[in-house]
Coordinates of C-alpha atoms and ligand atoms in Angstrom, one line a residue:
M1 CA 2.2 -27.6 3.1
T2 CA -0.8 -29.9 2.6
R3 CA -4.5 -30.0 3.2
M4 CA -4.6 -26.3 3.5
E5 CA -8.2 -26.1 2.2
C6 CA -9.4 -27.4 5.5
R7 CA -7.4 -24.9 7.5
L8 CA -8.4 -21.9 5.4
A9 CA -12.1 -22.9 4.9
G10 CA -12.6 -23.7 8.5
W11 CA -10.9 -20.5 9.6
Y12 CA -12.7 -18.4 7.0
N13 CA -16.2 -19.7 7.7
K14 CA -15.7 -19.0 11.4
N15 CA -13.9 -15.7 11.3
A16 CA -14.6 -13.8 8.1
R17 CA -16.6 -10.5 8.3
K18 CA -20.0 -10.6 6.6
L19 CA -19.7 -8.1 3.8
P20 CA -22.3 -7.4 1.1
W21 CA -20.0 -8.1 -1.8
R22 CA -19.2 -11.5 -0.3
E23 CA -22.8 -12.5 -0.5
T24 CA -23.1 -12.1 -4.3
S25 CA -21.5 -13.5 -7.4
D26 CA -22.6 -10.5 -9.5
P27 CA -19.4 -9.3 -11.2
Y28 CA -20.6 -5.7 -11.3
L29 CA -21.2 -5.4 -7.6
I30 CA -17.9 -7.3 -6.9
W31 CA -16.0 -5.0 -9.2
V32 CA -17.5 -1.8 -7.6
S33 CA -16.5 -3.1 -4.2
E34 CA -13.0 -3.9 -5.3
I35 CA -12.4 -0.5 -6.8
I36 CA -13.7 1.2 -3.6
L37 CA -11.6 -1.0 -1.4
Q38 CA -8.5 0.0 -3.3
Q39 CA -9.2 3.5 -2.0
T40 CA -10.2 2.9 1.6
R41 CA -10.7 0.4 4.4
V42 CA -13.9 -1.7 4.7
A43 CA -15.6 0.4 7.4
Q44 CA -15.1 3.6 5.5
G45 CA -15.8 2.0 2.1
L46 CA -19.2 0.5 3.1
P47 CA -21.3 3.7 2.9
F48 CA -19.6 4.6 -0.5
Y49 CA -20.4 1.1 -1.8
Y50 CA -24.1 1.4 -0.8
N51 CA -24.4 4.9 -2.2
F52 CA -22.7 3.9 -5.4
I53 CA -24.8 0.8 -6.1
T54 CA -28.0 2.6 -5.1
K55 CA -27.3 5.4 -7.6
F56 CA -25.8 3.2 -10.3
P57 CA -27.3 -0.3 -9.7
T58 CA -26.2 -1.8 -13.0
V59 CA -23.2 -1.4 -15.3
K60 CA -25.6 0.0 -18.0
I61 CA -26.8 2.8 -15.7
L62 CA -23.2 3.6 -14.8
A63 CA -22.3 3.7 -18.5
E64 CA -25.0 6.3 -19.2
A65 CA -24.4 8.4 -16.1
P66 CA -23.1 12.0 -16.4
E67 CA -19.5 12.3 -15.2
D68 CA -20.4 14.9 -12.5
A69 CA -22.9 12.5 -10.9
V70 CA -20.3 9.7 -10.7
L71 CA -17.6 12.1 -9.3
K72 CA -20.1 13.4 -6.8
I73 CA -20.7 9.9 -5.4
W74 CA -17.0 9.3 -5.4
Q75 CA -16.3 12.5 -3.6
G76 CA -14.1 12.0 -0.6
L77 CA -12.6 8.7 -1.8
G78 CA -9.7 10.3 -3.7
Y79 CA -8.0 9.0 -6.9
Y80 CA -10.8 10.3 -9.1
S81 CA -9.1 8.7 -12.1
R82 CA -10.4 5.4 -10.8
A83 CA -14.0 6.7 -11.0
R84 CA -13.4 7.9 -14.5
N85 CA -11.9 4.6 -15.5
M86 CA -15.0 2.9 -14.1
M87 CA -17.1 5.0 -16.4
K88 CA -14.9 4.1 -19.3
A89 CA -15.0 0.4 -18.3
A90 CA -18.8 0.4 -18.0
K91 CA -19.1 1.9 -21.5
I92 CA -16.8 -0.8 -22.9
I93 CA -18.7 -3.6 -21.1
V94 CA -22.0 -2.3 -22.5
E95 CA -20.8 -1.7 -26.0
K96 CA -18.4 -4.6 -26.5
Y97 CA -19.6 -7.3 -24.2
D98 CA -23.4 -6.6 -24.3
G99 CA -23.5 -5.4 -20.7
K100 CA -22.0 -8.6 -19.3
F101 CA -18.6 -8.8 -17.6
P102 CA -16.4 -11.2 -19.6
D103 CA -15.6 -14.4 -17.7
S104 CA -11.9 -14.7 -18.7
I105 CA -8.9 -13.0 -17.0
D106 CA -7.4 -12.0 -20.4
E107 CA -10.7 -10.3 -21.5
L108 CA -11.2 -8.6 -18.1
K109 CA -7.7 -7.1 -18.3
K110 CA -8.5 -5.5 -21.7
I111 CA -11.0 -3.3 -19.9
S112 CA -10.0 0.2 -18.7
G113 CA -8.7 0.3 -15.1
I114 CA -8.8 -3.5 -14.6
G115 CA -5.3 -4.7 -13.8
N116 CA -4.0 -8.0 -12.6
Y117 CA -5.4 -7.7 -9.1
T118 CA -9.0 -6.6 -10.0
A119 CA -9.2 -9.1 -12.9
A120 CA -8.2 -11.9 -10.4
A121 CA -10.6 -10.7 -7.8
V122 CA -13.6 -10.4 -10.1
G123 CA -12.6 -13.6 -12.0
S124 CA -12.3 -15.7 -8.9
F125 CA -15.3 -14.2 -6.9
A126 CA -17.7 -14.0 -9.8
F127 CA -16.6 -16.8 -12.1
N128 CA -14.6 -19.1 -9.8
I129 CA -11.5 -18.8 -11.9
R130 CA -8.5 -20.3 -10.2
I131 CA -6.0 -17.4 -10.0
P132 CA -4.5 -15.8 -6.9
A133 CA -5.6 -12.1 -6.3
I134 CA -2.6 -10.3 -5.0
D135 CA -3.0 -7.0 -3.3
G136 CA -0.9 -5.3 -0.6
N137 CA -2.4 -7.4 2.2
V138 CA -1.9 -10.6 0.4
R139 CA 1.8 -9.7 -0.5
R140 CA 2.4 -9.2 3.2
V141 CA 0.9 -12.5 4.2
A142 CA 2.7 -14.4 1.5
S143 CA 6.0 -12.8 2.2
R144 CA 5.8 -13.9 5.8
L145 CA 4.2 -17.2 5.2
Y146 CA 7.0 -18.3 2.7
G147 CA 9.8 -16.2 4.3
L148 CA 10.4 -14.1 1.1
H149 CA 13.3 -11.6 1.5
E150 CA 13.1 -9.9 -1.8
P151 CA 11.3 -6.5 -1.9
I152 CA 7.5 -6.9 -2.5
G153 CA 5.6 -4.9 -5.1
T154 CA 7.9 -5.6 -8.0
Q155 CA 6.7 -7.6 -11.0
A156 CA 9.2 -10.4 -10.2
S157 CA 8.0 -10.6 -6.6
D158 CA 4.4 -10.7 -7.7
E159 CA 5.1 -13.5 -10.1
K160 CA 6.8 -15.5 -7.5
I161 CA 4.0 -15.0 -5.0
S162 CA 1.5 -15.8 -7.7
E163 CA 3.2 -19.2 -8.4
L164 CA 3.4 -20.1 -4.7
L165 CA -0.2 -19.1 -4.0
F166 CA -1.4 -20.9 -7.1
Q167 CA 0.0 -24.1 -5.7
E168 CA -1.4 -23.3 -2.3
M169 CA -4.9 -22.7 -3.6
Q170 CA -5.2 -26.0 -5.5
P171 CA -7.3 -27.8 -3.0
C172 CA -9.5 -24.7 -2.2
P173 CA -12.5 -23.1 -3.9
P174 CA -10.8 -20.1 -5.6
A175 CA -13.2 -17.5 -4.3
L176 CA -12.8 -18.8 -0.7
F177 CA -9.0 -19.0 -1.0
N178 CA -8.7 -15.4 -2.2
Q179 CA -11.2 -14.0 0.2
A180 CA -9.5 -15.8 3.1
M181 CA -6.1 -14.5 2.2
M182 CA -7.4 -11.0 2.0
E183 CA -9.2 -11.4 5.3
I184 CA -6.1 -12.8 7.0
G185 CA -4.1 -9.8 5.7
A186 CA -6.7 -7.3 6.9
T187 CA -7.5 -8.7 10.3
V188 CA -4.7 -11.1 11.5
C189 CA -1.4 -10.7 9.6
T190 CA -1.5 -6.9 10.2
P191 CA 1.6 -4.8 9.4
A192 CA 2.7 -4.0 13.0
N193 CA 1.4 -6.7 15.3
P194 CA 0.3 -9.9 13.5
A195 CA -1.9 -12.1 15.7
C196 CA -0.1 -15.3 14.8
E197 CA -1.8 -17.3 17.5
S198 CA -5.1 -16.7 15.7
C199 CA -3.8 -17.4 12.2
P200 CA -4.6 -20.5 10.2
F201 CA -1.0 -20.5 9.0
E202 CA 0.5 -20.5 12.5
T203 CA 2.0 -23.9 12.4
V204 CA 3.5 -23.6 8.9
C205 CA 4.5 -19.9 8.6
V206 CA 8.3 -19.3 8.1
A207 CA 8.2 -15.8 9.7
R208 CA 6.3 -17.2 12.7
A209 CA 8.8 -20.0 13.1
N210 CA 11.8 -17.8 12.8
N211 CA 10.5 -14.7 14.5
L212 CA 10.8 -12.6 11.3
Q213 CA 7.4 -10.9 11.4
K214 CA 9.0 -7.4 12.0
L215 CA 11.5 -7.9 9.2
L216 CA 9.0 -9.1 6.5
P217 CA 7.8 -8.0 4.1
V218 CA 10.8 -6.1 2.7
K219 CA 9.7 -3.0 1.0
T220 CA 11.3 -0.9 -1.8
S221 CA 12.2 2.6 -0.6
K222 CA 9.6 5.2 -1.4
K223 CA 10.4 8.5 -3.1
T224 CA 9.8 11.5 -0.9
A225 CA 6.7 13.6 -1.7
K226 CA 7.2 16.9 -3.5
E227 CA 6.1 19.9 -1.5
V228 CA 3.7 22.4 -3.1
R229 CA 2.0 25.6 -1.9
L230 CA -1.5 26.6 -3.1
D231 CA -3.4 29.7 -2.3
Y232 CA -7.2 29.5 -2.8
I233 CA -9.7 32.3 -2.8
F234 CA -13.2 32.1 -1.3
L235 CA -15.0 35.2 -2.6
Q236 CA -18.3 36.0 -1.1
S237 CA -20.6 38.4 -2.7
N238 CA -24.4 38.6 -2.1
S239 CA -24.6 34.9 -1.0
C240 CA -22.6 33.8 -4.1
T241 CA -19.1 32.6 -4.7
W242 CA -17.0 31.5 -7.7
L243 CA -15.7 28.0 -8.6
Q244 CA -13.5 26.7 -11.4
K245 CA -13.3 23.2 -12.9
R246 CA -9.9 21.4 -12.8
P247 CA -8.4 21.1 -16.3
A248 CA -8.2 17.7 -18.0
D249 CA -4.4 17.4 -17.7
S250 CA -4.2 18.0 -14.0
I251 CA -4.7 16.0 -10.7
W252 CA -8.4 16.1 -9.7
K253 CA -9.4 16.7 -13.3
G254 CA -13.0 17.5 -13.8
L255 CA -13.6 18.4 -10.1
Y256 CA -14.6 21.8 -8.9
E257 CA -12.7 24.1 -6.5
F258 CA -12.2 27.6 -5.5
P259 CA -9.9 29.6 -7.8
N260 CA -6.3 29.2 -6.8
M261 CA -2.7 29.8 -7.7
E262 CA 0.6 28.1 -6.9
G263 CA 2.8 30.1 -4.5
S264 CA 6.3 29.8 -3.1
L265 CA 7.0 27.7 0.0
T266 CA 7.7 30.5 2.4
K267 CA 6.8 30.3 6.1
N268 CA 4.8 33.5 6.4
A269 CA 2.6 33.8 3.3
T270 CA 1.0 37.1 2.5
N271 CA -2.3 37.6 0.8
P272 CA -1.7 37.0 -2.9
F273 CA -5.2 38.2 -4.0
F274 CA -5.0 41.9 -3.5
D275 CA -5.0 42.6 -7.2
W276 CA -8.4 40.8 -7.5
F277 CA -10.0 44.0 -6.2
K278 CA -10.5 47.4 -7.7
H279 CA -10.7 48.9 -4.2
P280 CA -9.1 46.6 -1.7
E281 CA -10.0 48.9 1.2
E282 CA -13.7 48.2 0.5
T283 CA -13.1 44.4 0.9
E284 CA -13.7 42.6 4.2
I285 CA -11.0 40.1 4.8
M286 CA -11.4 37.1 7.1
E287 CA -8.9 35.0 8.9
P288 CA -7.2 32.7 6.3
V289 CA -7.4 28.9 6.8
T290 CA -4.2 26.9 6.3
L291 CA -4.2 23.1 5.8
K292 CA -1.7 20.5 5.0
H293 CA -3.0 17.9 2.5
Q294 CA -1.1 14.7 1.7
L295 CA -1.3 13.0 -1.7
T296 CA 0.8 10.1 -2.7
H297 CA 3.4 12.1 -4.5
Q298 CA 2.8 15.6 -3.2
T299 CA 2.4 17.4 0.1
I300 CA 0.2 20.4 -0.4
F301 CA 0.3 23.4 2.0
A302 CA -2.9 25.1 1.1
T303 CA -4.3 28.4 2.4
L304 CA -7.8 29.6 1.8
W305 CA -8.1 33.4 1.7
Q306 CA -11.7 34.6 2.4
F307 CA -13.1 37.9 1.2
T308 CA -16.5 39.6 1.2
C309 CA -17.2 42.4 -1.2
K310 CA -19.5 43.8 -3.8
E311 CA -19.3 42.0 -7.1
A312 CA -18.6 45.3 -8.9
N313 CA -15.4 45.6 -6.8
I314 CA -13.9 42.4 -8.3
V315 CA -11.6 42.8 -11.4
E316 CA -13.7 41.3 -14.2
E317 CA -10.6 39.6 -15.8
K318 CA -10.1 37.5 -12.6
L319 CA -13.6 36.0 -13.0
K320 CA -13.0 34.8 -16.6
D321 CA -13.7 31.0 -16.8
K322 CA -15.0 31.0 -13.3
I323 CA -18.5 29.7 -12.4
K324 CA -20.7 31.9 -10.2
V325 CA -22.7 29.7 -7.8
K326 CA -24.8 30.2 -4.8
I327 CA -22.8 29.4 -1.7
S328 CA -25.7 27.2 -0.5
E329 CA -25.4 25.1 -3.7
I330 CA -21.7 24.3 -3.6
D331 CA -22.6 20.8 -2.4
E332 CA -24.1 20.0 -5.7
F333 CA -20.7 20.1 -7.4
P334 CA -18.2 17.3 -7.1
V335 CA -15.2 18.6 -5.3
H336 CA -11.9 17.0 -4.1
R337 CA -11.0 16.2 -0.6
L338 CA -8.9 19.3 0.1
M339 CA -12.0 21.4 -0.9
L340 CA -14.1 19.4 1.4
K341 CA -11.7 20.1 4.2
F342 CA -11.9 23.8 3.4
L343 CA -15.7 23.8 3.3
E344 CA -15.9 22.0 6.7
K345 CA -13.6 24.8 8.1
V346 CA -15.6 27.7 6.8
R347 CA -19.0 26.5 7.6
Ligands
SF4_1 S1 1.5 -16.9 11.3 FE1 1.7 -14.7 11.8 S2 3.2 -13.9 10.4 FE2 2.6 -15.9 9.6 S3 0.9 -15.4 8.2 FE3 0.0 -15.8 10.1 S4 -0.2 -13.8 11.2 FE4 1.2 -13.6 9.4

C-alpha cells in the first residue's frame, strides 16, 4: 500500500467533523477530550467537554479542585474512577512536571490513568509523536483493512496492529493519520454496515475485496454480567431526605446515593424497609420504582421504595452515617447514573 498520505489527508480534510479538540494542540484539552470520549460518543461528550474545561480550564485548576466538584461535572458519564484518575494525574503533572504535560510517550504512560491509547493520542495530537493510537474503532478498521483473523483486543493483536499502522503512517503527519483512522472507524467503517464506497481504503481493503466485513473483526467472547438486586430507600420527612456516600472500596466510590441494601433475586420483591420505622402504620408508602441498570460486569435490578413520615418515627440506628439533606438540594451532590434515573422518575 503506497502513497496513503494523499488518500487519508484528502479524505480527512474533506470529511472530518469539526471538533473543538481537533482545533488545538494543548495537551490538557486533548487529554480531557480523550478521557471523555472513552466514556461516550462525540455528540453526548461535547457538553461534558465544554462543562469540564469551563469549570477546570487548566491542569493546575483541576489539580486543586475538590473531588466532589469534579465528580459533579462527571456525573452521568459513568466510570467515575476515570475522573478520579484525572485528578491524580493533574496533581502529578503539576508536582512532577511543573504543570506541563511531558512530551514523551514513556513519561506520559507513567501518569495515572494514561495507558497506551491515551499516551499515543495526546503524544501524536499535541506533540506530533509518530505512534499509532489504537482504540476500539481503530482496531476494527485495521482488522478489516489488513484482513486480520485473530481476536482483537489482546496485547498480541494490538502489537501487530501497531506495527502495521506504524508502517502505514510513515508518509502522513502523525496527528492527521490518527485522527483520520478514528474518524473512519466512527463514521465509515462502522460495526454493522461499513460504508466502503465512501472509505479512503476502498481499493486496498482486504475485507472489502473478499466480502469479509461481517466476519471481521473477530472478538474474544465476553463474560456474562453478574445479576444483582438492590433495594433503595427514599425517605421523605419535612422536605428532607437522607443520603449516604459510597465507600472507598466499592463501585461508584465517593458518590452519593439513597441508603440501600442488597437483596435476593426474587421476582416479587417485598418491602425490605419495614424495620426502619417505629410505627410502620404511621408511614405513607408510595408506589416503588423498579429499574434495570446495566454496568459492564453487572446487571443491577434496583427498586426505590418511597416513604413519607415524621423523623421521630424513623429508627435512629438506621440513620447512622447517613447525611440529612433538603430534597431540593440533592442536585448539589455528585450521584451515579442509577441515582439520576431514580431522581428523574420521582420528580
Ligand atoms: S473499505 Fe470498508 S471494510 Fe475496509 S476499512 Fe473501509 S469501510 Fe472498513
